[in-house]
Coordinates of C-alpha atoms and ligand atoms in Angstrom, one line a residue:
X26 CA 26.9 8.2 2.8
X27 CA 25.0 5.9 0.1
X28 CA 23.6 7.4 -2.8
X29 CA 20.3 5.8 -3.9
X30 CA 20.5 8.6 -6.0
X31 CA 17.4 10.2 -7.4
X32 CA 17.7 13.5 -8.8
X33 CA 15.0 15.3 -6.5
X34 CA 13.7 17.8 -8.9
X35 CA 10.2 17.0 -8.7
X36 CA 10.5 15.3 -5.2
X37 CA 9.1 18.3 -3.7
X38 CA 6.7 19.5 -5.7
X39 CA 3.7 19.4 -3.7
X40 CA 1.0 17.2 -5.0
X41 CA -0.7 20.5 -6.0
X42 CA 2.1 21.2 -8.3
X43 CA 3.6 23.8 -6.6
X44 CA 7.4 23.4 -6.5
X45 CA 9.2 24.1 -3.3
X46 CA 12.2 27.0 -2.6
X47 CA 14.3 23.9 -2.5
X48 CA 13.4 22.9 -5.9
X49 CA 13.6 26.3 -7.2
X50 CA 17.2 26.6 -6.0
X51 CA 18.1 23.1 -7.5
X52 CA 16.6 24.2 -11.0
X53 CA 18.6 27.6 -11.1
X54 CA 21.9 25.7 -10.7
X55 CA 24.0 23.0 -8.9
X56 CA 21.9 20.4 -10.1
X57 CA 24.8 17.8 -10.1
X58 CA 26.0 18.2 -6.6
X59 CA 22.4 18.2 -5.4
X60 CA 21.8 15.1 -7.4
X61 CA 24.5 13.5 -5.5
X62 CA 23.4 14.4 -2.2
X63 CA 19.9 13.7 -2.7
X64 CA 18.5 10.2 -2.8
X65 CA 16.2 8.3 -4.8
X66 CA 12.8 9.3 -5.1
X67 CA 9.7 10.8 -6.2
X68 CA 6.5 10.9 -5.8
X69 CA 4.0 12.5 -7.0
X70 CA 0.8 12.3 -7.7
X71 CA -0.2 13.9 -11.0
X72 CA -0.3 15.5 -14.0
X73 CA -1.3 19.3 -14.6
X74 CA -2.4 19.0 -18.7
X75 CA -5.6 17.5 -18.6
X76 CA -7.6 15.1 -21.1
X77 CA -7.8 17.4 -23.7
X78 CA -4.4 17.8 -24.8
X79 CA -3.1 14.4 -23.4
X80 CA -5.5 12.1 -24.5
X81 CA -4.9 12.3 -28.2
X82 CA -6.2 10.6 -30.9
X83 CA -4.4 7.6 -32.2
X84 CA -4.0 5.8 -35.4
X85 CA -3.5 2.2 -36.0
X86 CA 0.1 2.7 -37.8
X87 CA 2.3 1.8 -34.9
X88 CA 0.5 -1.2 -33.5
X89 CA 0.5 -4.4 -34.2
X90 CA -3.3 -5.5 -32.1
X91 CA -5.3 -3.4 -30.3
X92 CA -5.4 0.1 -31.3
X93 CA -7.4 2.5 -33.0
X94 CA -9.4 5.6 -33.0
X95 CA -12.6 3.9 -31.0
X96 CA -13.9 6.6 -28.6
X97 CA -14.0 5.3 -25.4
X98 CA -15.4 7.6 -23.3
X99 CA -18.8 6.0 -22.9
X100 CA -20.7 9.4 -23.3
X101 CA -19.2 10.5 -20.1
X102 CA -16.3 12.4 -20.7
X103 CA -17.2 15.0 -23.0
X104 CA -14.2 15.7 -24.3
X105 CA -12.6 14.4 -27.4
X106 CA -10.7 11.9 -25.9
X107 CA -9.7 8.6 -27.8
X108 CA -7.7 5.8 -26.7
X109 CA -5.5 3.1 -27.9
X110 CA -7.9 0.3 -26.5
X111 CA -10.6 -1.2 -28.5
X112 CA -13.6 -2.4 -27.0
X113 CA -15.8 -5.2 -28.6
X114 CA -18.7 -3.3 -26.8
X115 CA -17.9 0.2 -26.3
X116 CA -20.2 0.5 -23.5
X117 CA -18.5 -2.3 -21.9
X118 CA -15.1 -1.5 -20.5
X119 CA -14.4 -5.3 -19.5
X120 CA -14.8 -6.3 -23.1
X121 CA -11.1 -4.6 -24.0
X122 CA -8.9 -6.3 -26.7
X123 CA -5.9 -7.8 -25.4
X124 CA -2.4 -6.3 -27.2
X125 CA -0.2 -9.2 -27.6
X126 CA 3.0 -7.3 -27.2
X127 CA 1.9 -6.6 -23.4
X128 CA 2.5 -9.6 -20.9
X129 CA 1.7 -9.7 -17.0
X130 CA 5.9 -9.5 -16.3
X131 CA 6.0 -6.3 -13.9
X132 CA 5.4 -7.0 -10.5
X133 CA 3.7 -3.7 -9.9
X134 CA 3.6 -0.6 -11.9
X135 CA 3.8 3.3 -10.7
X136 CA 1.0 4.9 -11.7
X137 CA -0.3 8.6 -12.0
X138 CA -3.1 9.5 -14.2
X139 CA -3.6 12.8 -16.2
X140 CA -5.4 15.4 -14.0
X141 CA -5.0 14.6 -10.5
X142 CA -2.8 17.7 -9.4
X143 CA -5.0 19.4 -6.8
X144 CA -6.4 21.7 -7.1
X145 CA -6.5 21.5 -10.8
X146 CA -7.6 17.9 -11.1
X147 CA -9.3 17.1 -14.4
X148 CA -9.1 13.2 -14.2
X149 CA -11.7 11.3 -16.0
X150 CA -13.1 7.9 -15.4
X151 CA -12.5 7.0 -19.5
X152 CA -8.7 7.9 -19.3
X153 CA -8.3 5.7 -16.3
X154 CA -10.4 2.7 -17.5
X155 CA -8.2 3.0 -20.5
X156 CA -4.9 2.9 -18.1
X157 CA -6.3 0.3 -16.4
X158 CA -7.0 -1.8 -19.5
X159 CA -3.4 -1.3 -20.5
X160 CA -1.9 -1.5 -17.0
X161 CA -3.6 -5.0 -16.5
X162 CA -2.0 -6.2 -19.4
X163 CA 1.2 -5.9 -17.6
X164 CA 0.8 -6.4 -14.0
X165 CA -1.6 -7.3 -11.3
X166 CA -0.6 -4.5 -8.8
X167 CA -0.3 -0.9 -9.2
X168 CA 0.7 1.9 -6.7
X169 CA -0.9 5.2 -6.2
X170 CA 0.6 8.6 -4.9
X171 CA -2.0 10.2 -3.2
X172 CA -5.9 10.2 -3.3
X173 CA -6.7 13.9 -4.4
X174 CA -8.7 14.6 -7.1
X175 CA -10.9 11.5 -6.7
X176 CA -8.2 9.4 -7.8
X177 CA -8.8 6.3 -5.5
X178 CA -12.4 6.6 -6.5
X179 CA -11.3 6.6 -10.5
X180 CA -9.0 3.6 -10.2
X181 CA -11.5 1.5 -8.3
X182 CA -14.3 2.3 -10.5
X183 CA -12.1 1.6 -13.6
X184 CA -11.1 -1.9 -11.9
X185 CA -14.8 -2.7 -11.3
X186 CA -15.9 -2.1 -15.1
X187 CA -12.9 -3.9 -16.5
X188 CA -13.1 -6.5 -14.2
X189 CA -9.3 -7.2 -14.3
X190 CA -7.2 -8.6 -11.4
X191 CA -5.6 -5.7 -9.9
X192 CA -4.6 -5.0 -6.5
X193 CA -4.1 -1.4 -5.8
X194 CA -1.7 0.4 -3.2
X195 CA -3.6 3.7 -2.3
X196 CA -1.6 6.6 -1.0
X197 CA -2.4 9.6 1.1
X198 CA 0.5 12.2 0.7
X199 CA 0.6 14.3 3.8
X200 CA 0.7 18.3 3.8
X201 CA 2.6 19.6 0.9
X202 CA 2.9 23.4 0.9
X203 CA 1.6 23.5 4.5
X204 CA -1.6 22.3 3.3
X205 CA -3.1 20.9 6.6
X206 CA -6.2 19.9 4.9
X207 CA -4.4 17.7 2.5
X208 CA -4.2 14.5 4.8
X209 CA -7.9 15.2 6.1
X210 CA -9.2 15.7 2.5
X211 CA -7.6 12.3 1.3
X212 CA -8.9 10.4 4.2
X213 CA -12.3 11.5 3.7
X214 CA -11.7 10.2 0.0
X215 CA -10.1 6.9 1.2
X216 CA -13.0 6.4 3.6
X217 CA -15.8 6.7 1.1
X218 CA -13.5 4.5 -1.8
X219 CA -13.1 1.6 1.3
X220 CA -17.0 1.8 2.1
X221 CA -18.3 2.2 -1.8
X222 CA -15.7 -0.7 -3.0
X223 CA -14.5 -2.6 -0.3
X224 CA -10.9 -3.9 0.3
X225 CA -10.7 -6.8 -2.5
X226 CA -8.7 -4.6 -4.6
X227 CA -6.5 -3.0 -2.0
X228 CA -3.3 -3.9 -1.1
X229 CA -2.3 -1.2 1.5
X230 CA -2.8 2.5 2.2
X231 CA 0.9 4.4 1.9
X232 CA 0.7 7.5 4.2
X233 CA 3.4 9.9 3.3
X234 CA 5.6 10.2 0.4
X235 CA 8.2 12.5 0.0
X236 CA 7.4 15.5 -1.3
X237 CA 6.2 17.3 1.8
X238 CA 6.7 21.2 2.4
X239 CA 10.5 21.6 3.5
X240 CA 9.5 24.6 5.2
X241 CA 7.5 22.3 7.6
X242 CA 9.6 19.8 7.9
X243 CA 7.1 16.9 8.0
X244 CA 8.8 13.7 7.3
X245 CA 12.0 12.4 7.9
X246 CA 13.0 12.8 4.1
X247 CA 12.0 16.2 3.9
X248 CA 13.7 17.0 7.2
X249 CA 16.7 15.2 5.7
X250 CA 16.8 17.5 2.8
X251 CA 16.1 20.4 5.1
X252 CA 18.9 19.6 7.3
X253 CA 21.3 18.9 4.2
X254 CA 20.5 22.0 2.7
X255 CA 21.2 23.9 5.6
X256 CA 23.9 22.2 7.8
X257 CA 25.2 19.6 5.3
X258 CA 24.0 16.6 7.3
X259 CA 22.9 13.4 6.4
X260 CA 21.2 11.8 8.8
X261 CA 17.3 10.9 8.5
X262 CA 17.7 9.7 12.0
X263 CA 19.2 12.3 13.8
X264 CA 17.1 14.7 16.2
X265 CA 15.3 16.5 13.3
X266 CA 14.5 13.6 11.6
X267 CA 12.8 12.0 14.5
X268 CA 11.2 15.1 14.9
X269 CA 9.5 14.8 11.6
X270 CA 9.0 10.9 12.0
X271 CA 6.7 12.1 14.9
X272 CA 4.8 14.3 12.9
X273 CA 4.3 11.7 10.0
X274 CA 3.1 9.1 12.7
X275 CA 0.1 11.3 14.0
X276 CA -1.1 10.8 10.5
X277 CA 0.0 7.0 10.0
X278 CA -1.5 6.5 13.7
X279 CA -4.6 8.3 12.4
X280 CA -5.1 6.1 9.3
X281 CA -4.8 3.0 11.2
X282 CA -7.3 4.2 13.6
X283 CA -9.7 5.0 10.7
X284 CA -9.5 1.3 9.7
X285 CA -9.9 -0.1 13.0
X286 CA -13.1 2.1 12.9
X287 CA -14.0 0.8 9.9
X288 CA -13.3 -2.8 11.0
X289 CA -10.9 -3.1 8.0
X290 CA -7.6 -5.0 8.3
X291 CA -5.3 -3.2 5.5
X292 CA -1.7 -2.7 5.9
X293 CA -0.4 0.7 6.5
X294 CA 2.8 1.8 5.0
X295 CA 5.4 4.9 3.8
X296 CA 7.1 5.6 1.0
X297 CA 10.4 7.5 0.8
X298 CA 13.6 7.9 -0.9
X299 CA 15.9 4.5 -0.5
X300 CA 18.5 5.8 1.7
X301 CA 16.3 8.2 4.1
X302 CA 14.1 5.8 6.1
X303 CA 13.6 6.8 9.4
X304 CA 13.9 3.9 11.8
X305 CA 10.7 5.0 14.0
X306 CA 8.6 5.6 10.7
X307 CA 9.6 2.2 10.0
X308 CA 8.6 0.9 13.1
X309 CA 5.4 2.5 12.7
X310 CA 4.3 0.6 9.6
X311 CA 3.5 -2.6 8.1
X312 CA 5.5 -2.0 4.7
X313 CA 8.0 0.6 3.5
X314 CA 8.3 1.7 0.0
X315 CA 11.6 2.6 -1.3
X316 CA 12.5 4.5 -4.5
X317 CA 15.5 3.3 -5.7
X318 CA 17.1 4.6 -9.1
X319 CA 20.0 3.6 -10.8
X320 CA 20.1 6.3 -13.3
X321 CA 20.4 9.1 -10.7
X322 CA 22.8 7.1 -8.8
X323 CA 25.0 7.7 -11.9
X324 CA 25.3 3.9 -12.5
X325 CA 25.7 2.5 -16.1
X326 CA 22.4 0.6 -17.4
X327 CA 24.6 -2.3 -17.5
X328 CA 25.2 -2.1 -13.8
X329 CA 21.8 -0.9 -13.0
X330 CA 20.0 -4.2 -12.0
X331 CA 22.7 -5.3 -9.7
X332 CA 23.2 -1.9 -8.2
X333 CA 19.4 -1.7 -7.4
X334 CA 19.3 -5.0 -6.1
X335 CA 22.4 -4.5 -3.8
X336 CA 21.1 -1.0 -2.7
X337 CA 17.6 -2.3 -1.7
X338 CA 19.0 -5.3 0.2
X339 CA 21.8 -3.6 2.2
X340 CA 19.8 -0.4 3.1
X341 CA 16.4 -1.0 2.8
X342 CA 15.7 -4.5 3.6
X343 CA 18.6 -4.9 6.1
X344 CA 17.0 -1.7 7.8
X345 CA 13.9 -3.4 8.1
X346 CA 15.1 -6.8 9.2
X347 CA 16.5 -5.0 12.0
X348 CA 13.5 -4.2 13.9
X349 CA 11.3 -6.6 15.6
X350 CA 8.0 -5.5 13.4
X351 CA 10.0 -6.2 10.2
X352 CA 8.0 -4.2 7.8
X353 CA 7.9 -5.4 4.6
X354 CA 9.9 -3.4 1.9
X355 CA 9.4 -3.1 -1.9
X356 CA 11.0 -1.1 -4.5
X357 CA 8.5 2.0 -4.9
X358 CA 10.0 3.0 -7.9
X359 CA 12.7 2.0 -10.3
X360 CA 13.3 2.4 -14.2
X361 CA 15.3 4.1 -17.0
X362 CA 14.3 7.3 -18.8
X363 CA 14.1 7.1 -22.5
X364 CA 14.6 10.5 -23.5
X365 CA 15.3 14.1 -22.2
X366 CA 13.6 17.4 -23.4
X367 CA 17.1 18.9 -23.8
X368 CA 20.0 17.0 -24.8
X369 CA 22.5 17.9 -22.4
X370 CA 20.5 15.7 -19.9
X371 CA 20.1 12.6 -21.9
X372 CA 23.8 11.9 -21.3
X373 CA 24.3 13.3 -17.7
X374 CA 24.1 9.6 -16.6
X375 CA 26.8 7.3 -16.8
X376 CA 24.2 5.6 -20.0
X377 CA 22.4 7.5 -21.8
X378 CA 18.6 8.3 -21.3
X379 CA 17.3 6.0 -24.4
X380 CA 14.8 3.3 -25.3
X381 CA 17.6 0.6 -26.0
X382 CA 18.7 1.4 -22.6
X383 CA 15.3 1.1 -21.0
X384 CA 15.0 -2.4 -23.1
X385 CA 18.4 -3.4 -21.5
X386 CA 17.2 -2.5 -17.8
X387 CA 13.9 -4.3 -18.4
X388 CA 15.4 -7.4 -19.8
X389 CA 18.0 -7.4 -17.1
X390 CA 15.6 -6.4 -14.2
X391 CA 12.2 -7.7 -14.2
X392 CA 12.4 -11.5 -14.8
X393 CA 15.6 -11.5 -12.7
X394 CA 14.0 -9.5 -9.9
X395 CA 10.8 -11.6 -10.0
X396 CA 13.1 -15.2 -9.6
X397 CA 14.7 -13.2 -6.6
X398 CA 11.1 -12.4 -5.3
X399 CA 12.1 -8.7 -4.9
X400 CA 8.8 -6.8 -5.1
X401 CA 9.3 -3.6 -7.2
X402 CA 6.8 -0.9 -9.0
X403 CA 8.5 -0.2 -12.4
X404 CA 8.3 3.3 -12.6
X405 CA 6.4 4.0 -14.7
X406 CA 3.2 3.5 -16.7
X407 CA 3.4 6.5 -19.0
X408 CA 5.4 9.5 -19.8
X409 CA 3.8 12.6 -17.6
X410 CA 3.4 15.6 -19.5
X411 CA 3.4 17.9 -17.0
X412 CA 6.8 16.9 -15.7
X413 CA 8.1 17.4 -19.0
X414 CA 6.3 20.9 -19.3
X415 CA 7.4 21.7 -15.7
X416 CA 10.8 20.6 -15.1
X417 CA 12.1 19.1 -18.5
X418 CA 15.0 17.2 -18.3
X419 CA 14.3 13.2 -18.4
X420 CA 11.4 13.9 -15.7
X421 CA 9.1 13.3 -18.1
X422 CA 10.2 10.2 -19.7
X423 CA 10.0 7.3 -17.6
X424 CA 7.0 6.0 -19.0
X425 CA 6.7 2.5 -20.6
X426 CA 4.2 4.5 -22.9
X427 CA 4.5 7.4 -24.2
X428 CA 2.0 10.5 -23.4
X429 CA -0.2 9.4 -25.9
X430 CA -0.3 5.9 -24.2
X431 CA 1.3 4.2 -27.3
X432 CA 4.1 1.3 -26.1
X433 CA 7.6 2.7 -27.0
X434 CA 9.7 0.9 -28.9
X435 CA 10.2 -1.9 -26.4
X436 CA 9.7 -5.5 -25.9
X437 CA 8.2 -6.8 -23.0
X438 CA 9.7 -10.1 -21.6
X439 CA 7.3 -13.0 -20.7
X440 CA 7.8 -14.3 -17.1
X441 CA 4.3 -13.8 -15.7
X442 CA 4.2 -12.8 -12.2
Ligands
NAG8 C1 2.8 8.7 -30.1 O1 3.9 9.4 -29.5 C2 5.0 8.9 -29.9 C3 6.1 9.8 -29.3 O2 5.9 11.2 -29.3 C4 5.2 9.0 -31.4 O3 6.3 8.8 -31.8 C5 4.2 8.1 -31.9 O4 4.0 8.4 -33.6 C6 2.6 8.5 -31.5 N1 1.8 7.5 -32.0 C7 0.7 7.9 -32.1 C8 0.1 6.5 -32.6 O5 0.1 9.0 -32.3
NAG9 C1 -14.8 18.1 -29.6 O1 -15.0 17.9 -31.2 C2 -16.1 18.7 -31.6 C3 -16.3 18.4 -33.1 O2 -15.1 18.7 -33.7 C4 -15.7 20.2 -31.5 O3 -16.8 20.9 -31.5 C5 -15.4 20.4 -29.7 O4 -14.9 21.6 -29.5 C6 -14.4 19.4 -29.2 N1 -14.6 19.3 -27.8 C7 -13.2 19.4 -27.5 C8 -13.4 19.5 -25.7 O5 -12.2 19.5 -27.7
NAG10 C1 -20.9 2.9 -19.9 O1 -22.4 2.8 -20.4 C2 -23.0 1.4 -19.4 C3 -24.2 1.5 -20.5 O2 -25.3 2.5 -20.6 C4 -23.1 1.9 -18.1 O3 -24.1 0.8 -17.6 C5 -21.8 2.1 -17.5 O4 -22.1 2.5 -16.2 C6 -21.6 3.1 -18.4 N1 -19.9 3.3 -17.8 C7 -19.4 4.7 -17.5 C8 -18.1 4.5 -17.4 O5 -20.0 5.8 -17.3
NAG11 C1 5.2 25.7 2.9 O1 4.3 25.9 4.5 C2 4.8 27.3 4.8 C3 4.0 27.0 6.3 O2 2.7 26.8 5.9 C4 4.2 28.0 3.8 O3 4.2 29.2 4.3 C5 5.0 28.0 2.5 O4 4.5 29.1 1.5 C6 5.2 26.7 2.0 N1 6.3 26.3 1.2 C7 5.7 26.2 0.0 C8 6.7 26.0 -1.2 O5 4.3 26.0 -0.6
NAG12 C1 -1.6 15.2 9.6 O1 -0.5 15.5 9.6 C2 -0.6 17.1 10.0 C3 1.0 17.6 10.1 O2 1.6 16.8 11.1 C4 -1.2 17.6 11.1 O3 -1.3 18.9 10.9 C5 -2.8 17.2 11.1 O4 -3.1 17.5 12.3 C6 -2.7 15.4 11.0 N1 -3.9 15.2 10.9 C7 -4.2 13.7 11.1 C8 -6.1 13.7 11.3 O5 -3.5 12.9 11.8
NAG13 C1 28.7 10.0 -14.1 O1 29.1 9.1 -14.8 C2 29.7 9.6 -15.9 C3 30.5 8.5 -16.5 O2 31.2 7.9 -15.8 C4 30.9 10.8 -15.6 O3 31.5 11.3 -16.6 C5 30.3 11.6 -14.9 O4 31.1 12.8 -14.2 C6 29.2 10.9 -13.5 N1 28.4 12.1 -13.2 C7 28.3 12.5 -11.8 C8 27.5 13.7 -11.4 O5 29.1 12.0 -11.0

């Protein structure tokens, strides 16, 4: 069985931030063998810690161009969040100053802002505006993981106000923690957003990520894990997997009907671990997004780019091309961590988590993938504090930027796409 390998430690964290029993089991031990079993992954919406703690005041010291202490909240946020992006006109987010270190070289970025874990929420427009200002200098595409906590609305409003060229793959995660209202809640949010903002900046709607509640056996992936745990099985296309697929497809079909009702033509997709796509699900979608993580597959960073391309082509693209609907496949997450909360986990891969290695990976993956025409969402925009707090290890250290939205010690290659 192929290992596309993502340590799953937060895979089954519901979008509302509550870890599954599976997760707890994993955390209490046996981590490495689980890492081998489990595949790529991820996905989650959000961040528990909110604005106040995370917004962080920044000084100019480490930045060459556009940084500063200029509050960017336009008087709307009420907290003391400051940002590293300056605006010519503090009231006009479209007048932000560009940072010459940033290049639009990434096909896409994976993005979760602070404050989108339901029901805590707390995400604020000024923060999201800053994120969009920064990300728009790196890419024209971002993907979201869900639509709770007004996330889709905030992102669309930020794009509108910043006037950037950005397409968003919206997300609806499916019922973590047996919360059947999750789908409906997000459906309402997405409907509102489509009505209010139209589809100019919408690339697609991804229904279902991998963080479904195992107990409910919803998605092929969740079923896969469940089955693995109980029976040591590995087949996302087995009977149990197909049962889960049927459930997920109910929501996928519902989203299609929603769009039909609105007379909108937007691709509908699914996101999952690279090795666990279920055929029935792939047949039901226009696109599939696969997490492919060389770090968790224990490849060296030197082998990371080639391993990623090989895995993606041989597993995901091949599976999709074998179907008559030929869903378009992209890499939903790929990256390299730069640090670990504890020293041990920084070195448990074949190459350490470090900024040097992130640089190596970027230098050998980004422009090369662009040239090959491979679609990928680099994981991820910035370090997610809640993951560091909740899971430790490398989980909170995948960003191109630190939590405070300062660019890490990396150089962005220049190969605009
Ligand atoms: C941002 O965070 C990083 C990592 O913690 C730190 O090294 C850097 O000094 C911070 N930058 C600013 C401007 O506060
Ligand atoms: C913001 O700063 C003011 C003045 O320093 C302080 O009184 C207030 O408590 C701060 N608000 C937050 C949310 O930190
Ligand atoms: C910022 O202020 C301007 C001018 O008052 C207003 O038009 C705009 O909607 C505000 N933006 C936000 C994020 O509230
Ligand atoms: C998963 O769903 C079941 C049934 O709704 C629920 O009893 C259980 O608590 C949920 N698991 C988690 C981790 O929330
Ligand atoms: C979405 O899927 C969940 C889980 O199978 C199901 O309970 C719910 O009824 C579905 N909702 C719609 C509108 O498809
Ligand atoms: C990962 O690779 C390193 C270096 O080759 C090796 O020492 C380690 O045992 C591997 N870990 C796993 C879980 O395979």
